Amino acid sequence: METVYILDAVRTPRARAKTGSGAFSKIHPQELLGQTLNELTKRNPTLEPGDVEDVIVGVATQSGEQGGNLARNAVLAAGWPDRVSGVTLNRFCGSGLQAVNFGAATILAGSQDLVVGGGVESMSQVPIGADGSGLDGNNERLRERVFQVPQGISADLIATREGFTRADVDAFALDSQMKAAKAQSQERFAKSLFAVKDPADGNVVLSKDDHPRPETTMTALGALSPAFIKVGAIPVGEGGATFDQIALRRYPDAKEIIHVHTAGNSSGIADGAAVVLLSSENYARDHAIKPRGKIVAMSVYSTEPVIMLTAPTDAVKKALAKAKMTVADIDLWEINEAFAVVPLQTMRNLKIDVDKVNVNGGAIALAHPLGATGAILLGTALDELERRNLQTALITLCIGGGQAVATIIQRV
């Protein structure tokens, strides 16, 4: 099998998602991704865009501006040669990393030599749920067997069953903010990050992530109301059962759901794009390009869909087994902070050293542009491996419907 090299990784800043007023709210997601593609060529002057055999892009909500095969249209928006193909996929929050993994798989199979994988999401223009499909595609027959509740209910259910308190999730959130603030002050994101410009006038609209709140305190976090109490009380099921009641029917041991997640200890919504340039060993050698890293192992895993967010543990185990590695072999971890309980549970289950996890903060501080986040995290991990002169990193994200994706990379 081929070796899959990571030649480079670039991303936009993550911009707060605000309809009409966010930094990227008036930039079409095709243009946002197109600028990201062109940043690859700026940073790699020997790269010929026409050599790229496919651009594989994750988008979680494929509706409106994000419909119509965004990947192909972004290639056209970037002005790349017509022969460069594009395909768009959806694995919810794991879409960006899955796009990278699918690209790696084509190289492993020997069918392609140069592929771009990545993702984009404009949550200002296409909010969560804009496609009207929910998690189950509005399939009433499926709901008779599996009624999937909102992810915030699942997060609170996990916290309740496993004894994570409000203080635990708030403390994790504060740590995310403090680490992100330090990373920004030390310009740790600078290697992958580029300034996005207004396509109309060429002026820079954003050059750094604008979601972090470095002034955050435990007192401020503690003053926030739980975000999913009202959601949990909405009657949606047969006989007027609420979301909380539906979840408790599946997990009666919880007795009640203690709602601990707030806007302060859950991921923020954002706009952003990221791409990763992958190649075969032959392509890198023949074009005298020095790789930055390589893909070591990839996995997906699914667990029970009502509790939904517990699969990262098993996805990690599966990836480690494929790589013939252990938890101790991983130098850095990126565990997406969809909700604070997700990395907390994953760290506890796998006995991961907290000092190796999300060392530059995560989505609680930096936000979560759904389709792009996985590719962003891979680039962040690679940059940090280089900065710290370390070797291996593992990236994983929980995903709607009980899924998770994981990738192990190694610095070259």
Coordinates of N, CA and C in Angstrom, one line a residue, residues 55-135:
V55 N -11.1 17.2 -5.1 CA -11.2 18.0 -3.9 C -12.4 17.5 -3.1
I56 N -12.2 16.9 -2.0 CA -13.2 16.2 -1.2 C -13.5 17.1 0.0
V57 N -14.8 17.5 0.1 CA -15.1 18.6 1.1 C -16.3 18.1 2.0
G58 N -16.2 18.3 3.3 CA -17.2 18.1 4.2 C -18.1 19.3 4.4
V59 N -19.4 19.1 4.4 CA -20.3 20.2 4.7 C -21.5 19.5 5.5
A60 N -21.8 20.0 6.6 CA -22.8 19.4 7.5 C -24.2 19.7 7.1
T61 N -24.5 20.9 6.7 CA -25.8 21.3 6.3 C -25.8 21.7 4.8
Q62 N -26.2 20.8 3.9 CA -26.1 21.0 2.5 C -27.4 21.5 2.0
S63 N -27.6 22.8 2.2 CA -28.8 23.5 1.8 C -28.5 24.9 1.4
G64 N -29.3 25.5 0.5 CA -29.1 26.9 0.2 C -27.7 27.1 -0.4
E65 N -27.0 28.1 0.1 CA -25.7 28.4 -0.3 C -24.7 27.2 -0.2
Q66 N -25.0 26.3 0.6 CA -24.1 25.1 0.8 C -24.6 23.9 0.1
G67 N -25.6 24.1 -0.8 CA -26.1 23.0 -1.7 C -25.3 23.0 -3.0
G68 N -25.8 22.1 -3.9 CA -25.3 22.2 -5.3 C -23.9 21.7 -5.4
N69 N -23.4 20.7 -4.7 CA -22.0 20.2 -4.7 C -21.1 21.4 -4.5
L70 N -21.0 21.9 -3.3 CA -20.2 23.0 -2.9 C -18.7 22.8 -3.3
A71 N -18.2 21.6 -3.2 CA -16.8 21.3 -3.5 C -16.4 21.7 -5.0
R72 N -17.3 21.2 -5.9 CA -17.0 21.5 -7.3 C -17.1 23.0 -7.6
N73 N -18.1 23.6 -7.0 CA -18.3 25.0 -7.2 C -17.2 25.9 -6.6
A74 N -16.6 25.4 -5.5 CA -15.5 26.1 -4.9 C -14.2 26.0 -5.7
V75 N -14.0 24.8 -6.4 CA -12.9 24.7 -7.3 C -13.1 25.7 -8.4
L76 N -14.3 25.9 -9.0 CA -14.5 26.9 -10.0 C -14.3 28.3 -9.5
A77 N -14.8 28.5 -8.3 CA -14.7 29.9 -7.7 C -13.2 30.2 -7.5
A78 N -12.4 29.2 -7.2 CA -10.9 29.4 -7.0 C -10.2 29.7 -8.3
G79 N -10.9 29.4 -9.4 CA -10.2 29.6 -10.7 C -9.3 28.4 -11.0
W80 N -9.4 27.3 -10.4 CA -8.6 26.1 -10.7 C -9.0 25.5 -12.0
P81 N -8.1 24.8 -12.7 CA -8.4 24.2 -14.0 C -9.7 23.4 -13.9
D82 N -10.5 23.4 -15.0 CA -11.7 22.7 -15.1 C -11.6 21.2 -14.9
R83 N -10.4 20.7 -15.1 CA -10.3 19.2 -15.0 C -10.2 18.8 -13.5
V84 N -10.1 19.7 -12.6 CA -10.1 19.3 -11.1 C -11.5 19.1 -10.6
S85 N -11.8 17.9 -10.2 CA -13.1 17.5 -9.7 C -13.3 17.8 -8.3
G86 N -14.6 17.8 -7.9 CA -14.9 18.0 -6.5 C -16.2 17.2 -6.0
V87 N -16.1 16.8 -4.8 CA -17.3 16.0 -4.3 C -17.5 16.5 -2.8
T88 N -18.8 16.5 -2.4 CA -19.2 17.0 -1.1 C -19.8 15.9 -0.3
L89 N -19.4 15.8 0.9 CA -19.9 14.7 1.8 C -20.5 15.3 3.1
N90 N -21.2 14.4 3.8 CA -21.8 14.8 5.1 C -21.7 13.7 6.1
R91 N -20.8 13.8 7.0 CA -20.8 13.0 8.2 C -21.0 13.9 9.5
F92 N -21.9 14.8 9.3 CA -22.2 15.8 10.4 C -20.9 16.5 10.9
C93 N -20.7 16.5 12.2 CA -19.6 17.2 12.8 C -18.2 16.7 12.4
G94 N -18.2 15.4 11.9 CA -16.9 14.8 11.5 C -16.6 14.9 10.0
S95 N -17.4 15.7 9.3 CA -17.3 15.8 7.9 C -15.9 16.2 7.4
G96 N -15.3 17.2 8.0 CA -14.0 17.7 7.5 C -12.9 16.7 7.7
L97 N -12.9 16.0 8.8 CA -11.9 14.9 9.0 C -12.2 13.7 8.1
Q98 N -13.5 13.4 7.9 CA -13.8 12.3 7.0 C -13.4 12.6 5.6
A99 N -13.5 13.8 5.2 CA -13.1 14.2 3.8 C -11.6 13.9 3.7
V100 N -10.8 14.3 4.7 CA -9.4 14.0 4.6 C -9.1 12.5 4.6
N101 N -9.9 11.7 5.4 CA -9.7 10.3 5.4 C -10.1 9.6 4.1
F102 N -11.1 10.1 3.5 CA -11.5 9.5 2.2 C -10.4 9.8 1.1
G103 N -9.9 11.0 1.2 CA -8.8 11.4 0.3 C -7.6 10.5 0.5
A104 N -7.3 10.3 1.8 CA -6.2 9.4 2.1 C -6.4 8.0 1.6
A105 N -7.7 7.5 1.7 CA -8.0 6.2 1.3 C -7.8 6.0 -0.2
T106 N -8.1 7.0 -1.0 CA -7.9 6.8 -2.5 C -6.4 6.7 -2.8
I107 N -5.6 7.4 -2.0 CA -4.1 7.3 -2.2 C -3.6 6.0 -1.8
L108 N -4.1 5.5 -0.6 CA -3.7 4.2 -0.1 C -4.1 3.1 -1.1
A109 N -5.2 3.3 -1.8 CA -5.6 2.3 -2.8 C -4.8 2.4 -4.1
G110 N -4.0 3.4 -4.2 CA -3.2 3.6 -5.4 C -3.9 4.1 -6.6
S111 N -5.1 4.7 -6.4 CA -5.9 5.2 -7.5 C -5.7 6.7 -7.8
Q112 N -5.1 7.4 -6.8 CA -4.9 8.8 -7.0 C -3.5 9.2 -6.3
D113 N -2.9 10.3 -6.7 CA -1.7 10.7 -6.2 C -1.7 12.0 -5.5
L114 N -2.6 12.9 -5.8 CA -2.7 14.2 -5.2 C -4.2 14.6 -4.9
V115 N -4.5 14.8 -3.7 CA -5.9 15.0 -3.3 C -6.0 16.1 -2.2
V116 N -7.0 16.9 -2.3 CA -7.3 17.9 -1.2 C -8.5 17.4 -0.5
G117 N -8.4 17.3 0.9 CA -9.5 17.0 1.7 C -9.7 18.1 2.7
G118 N -11.0 18.4 3.0 CA -11.2 19.5 4.0 C -12.7 19.7 4.2
G119 N -13.0 20.9 4.6 CA -14.4 21.2 4.9 C -14.7 22.7 5.0
V120 N -16.0 23.0 5.0 CA -16.4 24.4 5.1 C -17.8 24.5 5.7
E121 N -18.1 25.5 6.5 CA -19.4 25.7 7.0 C -19.6 27.2 7.2
S122 N -20.7 27.7 6.7 CA -21.2 29.1 6.9 C -22.4 29.0 7.8
M123 N -22.3 29.0 9.1 CA -23.4 28.9 10.0 C -24.2 30.2 10.1
S124 N -23.6 31.3 9.6 CA -24.3 32.6 9.5 C -25.3 32.5 8.4
Q125 N -25.0 31.9 7.3 CA -25.9 31.8 6.1 C -26.8 30.6 6.1
V126 N -26.2 29.5 6.6 CA -27.0 28.2 6.6 C -26.9 27.7 8.0
P127 N -27.9 28.1 8.9 CA -27.8 27.6 10.3 C -28.1 26.1 10.4
I128 N -27.7 25.6 11.6 CA -28.1 24.2 11.9 C -29.6 24.0 11.7
G129 N -29.9 22.9 11.0 CA -31.3 22.6 10.8 C -32.0 23.3 9.6
A130 N -31.2 24.1 8.9 CA -31.7 24.8 7.7 C -32.2 23.9 6.6
D131 N -31.8 22.6 6.6 CA -32.2 21.7 5.6 C -33.5 21.0 6.0
G132 N -34.0 21.3 7.3 CA -35.3 20.7 7.7 C -35.3 19.3 8.0
S133 N -34.2 18.6 8.0 CA -34.2 17.1 8.0 C -34.0 16.5 9.4
G134 N -33.4 17.3 10.3 CA -33.1 16.8 11.7 C -32.0 15.7 11.5
L135 N -31.9 14.9 12.6 CA -30.9 13.9 12.6 C -31.4 12.6 11.9

